[in-house]
């Protein structure tokens, strides 16, 4: 009987070790996935800004209509965000452009993995887009697109190393926990 209890205890310890290693490895893989998703979302924003620039410059549409038109062309979280922003601006909810923009930014931030710097850049873009002058809007879009390009290049350069590091740190953290608990 005593031998059976020792055997059962050893099996439970091994199962616990495996679960800890799997959970820690999963955390590392989740980190890697979020990095890849951030790069995709930066690219989506780039595409949306190019479409928005074209709508304003060549179609001479108003901002709410341009937001809705551009957001409808990109099927993603960022596209839905832009469509919803345009819809709310068209509805004239008794709020100004900046208030709606801020609320929509909070919504975007909660649904994406974009970092604080990217959201802050979007906030500055909104402040400049609130001016009725088309040239100011186009200049702001050009500047923001340039920043997005720089962020994309940086993320693309760093992505392979950070993904590998995230996965390895997850496994190593799991191994550390196993050693600590044994």
Coordinates of C-alpha atoms in Angstrom, one line a residue:
X1 CA 0.0 0.0 0.0
X2 CA 2.8 2.4 0.9
X3 CA 4.5 1.7 -2.5
X4 CA 1.2 2.5 -4.3
X5 CA 1.0 5.9 -2.6
X6 CA 4.5 6.7 -3.5
X7 CA 3.9 5.7 -7.1
X8 CA 0.7 7.8 -7.2
X9 CA 2.5 10.8 -5.7
X10 CA 5.3 10.5 -8.3
X11 CA 2.7 10.4 -11.1
X12 CA 1.0 13.5 -9.8
X13 CA 4.3 15.4 -9.5
X14 CA 5.2 14.5 -13.1
X15 CA 1.7 15.6 -14.3
X16 CA 2.2 18.9 -12.4
X17 CA 5.6 19.4 -13.9
X18 CA 4.2 18.8 -17.4
X19 CA 1.3 21.2 -16.8
X20 CA 3.7 24.0 -15.5
X21 CA 5.9 23.6 -18.5
X22 CA 3.0 23.6 -20.9
X23 CA 1.5 26.7 -19.3
X24 CA 4.7 28.6 -19.3
X25 CA 5.5 27.6 -22.9
X26 CA 1.9 28.7 -23.8
X27 CA 2.6 32.1 -22.3
X28 CA 5.7 32.5 -24.4
X29 CA 3.8 31.5 -27.6
X30 CA 1.0 33.9 -26.7
X31 CA 3.5 36.7 -26.4
X32 CA 5.0 35.8 -29.8
X33 CA 1.5 35.7 -31.4
X34 CA 0.7 39.1 -30.0
X35 CA 3.9 40.5 -31.5
X36 CA 2.9 39.1 -34.9
X37 CA -0.6 40.4 -34.5
X38 CA 0.7 43.9 -33.7
X39 CA 2.7 43.9 -36.9
X40 CA -0.4 42.9 -38.9
X41 CA -2.5 45.7 -37.2
X42 CA 0.2 48.3 -38.0
X43 CA 0.0 47.2 -41.6
X44 CA -3.8 47.5 -41.5
X45 CA -3.6 51.0 -40.2
X46 CA -1.1 51.9 -42.9
X47 CA -3.5 50.6 -45.6
X48 CA -6.4 52.5 -44.0
X49 CA -4.4 55.7 -43.9
X50 CA -3.4 55.4 -47.6
X51 CA -7.1 54.8 -48.5
X52 CA -8.2 57.8 -46.3
X53 CA -5.5 60.0 -48.0
X54 CA -6.9 59.1 -51.4
X55 CA -10.5 59.6 -50.4
X56 CA -9.8 63.1 -49.0
X57 CA -7.4 64.1 -51.8
X58 CA -9.1 62.7 -54.9
X59 CA -12.7 62.2 -54.0
X60 CA -13.0 65.3 -51.8
X61 CA -15.3 63.5 -49.4
X62 CA -16.0 64.7 -45.9
X63 CA -14.2 63.0 -43.0
X64 CA -17.2 60.9 -41.8
X65 CA -17.9 59.6 -45.3
X66 CA -14.2 59.0 -46.0
X67 CA -13.9 57.0 -42.7
X68 CA -16.9 54.9 -43.6
X69 CA -15.8 54.3 -47.1
X70 CA -12.2 53.3 -46.1
X71 CA -13.3 51.2 -43.2
X72 CA -15.6 49.2 -45.4
X73 CA -12.7 48.3 -47.7
X74 CA -10.6 46.7 -44.9
X75 CA -12.1 43.7 -43.1
X76 CA -10.3 43.8 -39.8
X77 CA -10.6 45.3 -36.3
X78 CA -9.0 48.5 -37.5
X79 CA -11.4 48.7 -40.5
X80 CA -14.4 48.2 -38.2
X81 CA -13.1 50.9 -35.9
X82 CA -12.8 53.3 -38.8
X83 CA -16.3 52.5 -40.1
X84 CA -17.8 53.0 -36.6
X85 CA -15.9 56.3 -36.2
X86 CA -17.4 57.5 -39.5
X87 CA -20.8 56.3 -38.5
X88 CA -20.7 58.2 -35.2
X89 CA -19.4 61.3 -36.9
X90 CA -22.2 61.2 -39.4
X91 CA -24.8 60.7 -36.7
X92 CA -23.8 64.0 -35.1
X93 CA -24.4 62.8 -31.5
X94 CA -24.0 66.2 -30.1
X95 CA -20.3 65.7 -29.5
X96 CA -17.3 67.2 -31.3
X97 CA -14.9 65.4 -33.5
X98 CA -12.2 65.2 -30.8
X99 CA -14.6 63.7 -28.2
X100 CA -15.8 61.0 -30.6
X101 CA -12.2 60.4 -31.7
X102 CA -11.0 59.9 -28.1
X103 CA -13.9 57.5 -27.3
X104 CA -13.2 55.5 -30.5
X105 CA -9.5 55.4 -29.7
X106 CA -10.3 53.9 -26.3
X107 CA -12.4 51.3 -28.0
X108 CA -9.6 50.5 -30.5
X109 CA -7.0 50.2 -27.8
X110 CA -9.2 47.7 -25.9
X111 CA -9.7 45.5 -29.1
X112 CA -6.2 45.5 -30.5
X113 CA -2.6 44.8 -29.4
X114 CA -1.3 48.2 -30.6
X115 CA 1.2 49.7 -28.2
X116 CA 0.8 53.0 -26.4
X117 CA 3.1 54.9 -28.9
X118 CA 0.9 53.9 -31.8
X119 CA -2.3 55.0 -30.0
X120 CA -0.7 58.3 -29.0
X121 CA 0.2 58.9 -32.6
X122 CA -3.4 58.2 -33.6
X123 CA -4.5 60.7 -30.9
X124 CA -2.2 63.4 -32.4
X125 CA -3.6 62.5 -35.8
X126 CA -7.1 63.1 -34.6
X127 CA -6.2 66.5 -33.2
X128 CA -4.8 67.5 -36.6
X129 CA -7.7 65.9 -38.5
X130 CA -10.2 68.0 -36.6
X131 CA -9.2 71.1 -38.6
X132 CA -11.5 71.7 -41.6
X133 CA -8.5 72.5 -43.8
X134 CA -7.9 69.7 -46.3
X135 CA -4.2 70.4 -46.7
X136 CA -3.7 70.1 -42.9
X137 CA -5.6 66.8 -42.9
X138 CA -3.5 65.5 -45.8
X139 CA -0.3 66.6 -44.2
X140 CA -1.2 64.9 -41.0
X141 CA -2.1 61.7 -42.8
X142 CA 1.2 61.7 -44.6
X143 CA 3.1 62.3 -41.4
X144 CA 1.2 59.5 -39.6
X145 CA 1.7 57.1 -42.5
X146 CA 5.5 57.8 -42.3
X147 CA 5.5 57.0 -38.6
X148 CA 3.6 53.8 -39.3
X149 CA 6.1 52.8 -41.9
X150 CA 8.9 53.4 -39.4
X151 CA 7.1 51.3 -36.8
X152 CA 6.5 48.5 -39.3
X153 CA 10.1 48.4 -40.3
X154 CA 11.2 48.3 -36.7
X155 CA 8.7 45.6 -35.8
X156 CA 9.7 43.6 -38.9
X157 CA 13.4 43.8 -37.9
X158 CA 12.8 42.9 -34.2
X159 CA 10.0 40.3 -34.7
X160 CA 12.0 37.1 -35.3
X161 CA 14.4 37.7 -32.3
X162 CA 11.6 38.7 -30.0
X163 CA 9.4 35.8 -30.9
X164 CA 12.2 33.4 -30.3
X165 CA 13.1 35.1 -27.0
X166 CA 9.5 35.1 -25.8
X167 CA 9.1 31.3 -26.5
X168 CA 12.4 30.5 -24.8
X169 CA 11.7 32.7 -21.8
X170 CA 8.4 31.0 -21.3
X171 CA 10.0 27.6 -21.3
X172 CA 12.8 28.7 -19.0
X173 CA 10.4 30.3 -16.6
X174 CA 8.5 27.1 -16.5
X175 CA 11.7 25.1 -15.8
X176 CA 12.6 27.6 -13.0
X177 CA 9.2 27.1 -11.4
X178 CA 9.5 23.3 -11.6
X179 CA 13.0 23.5 -9.9
X180 CA 11.7 25.9 -7.3
X181 CA 8.7 23.7 -6.4
X182 CA 10.6 20.4 -6.3

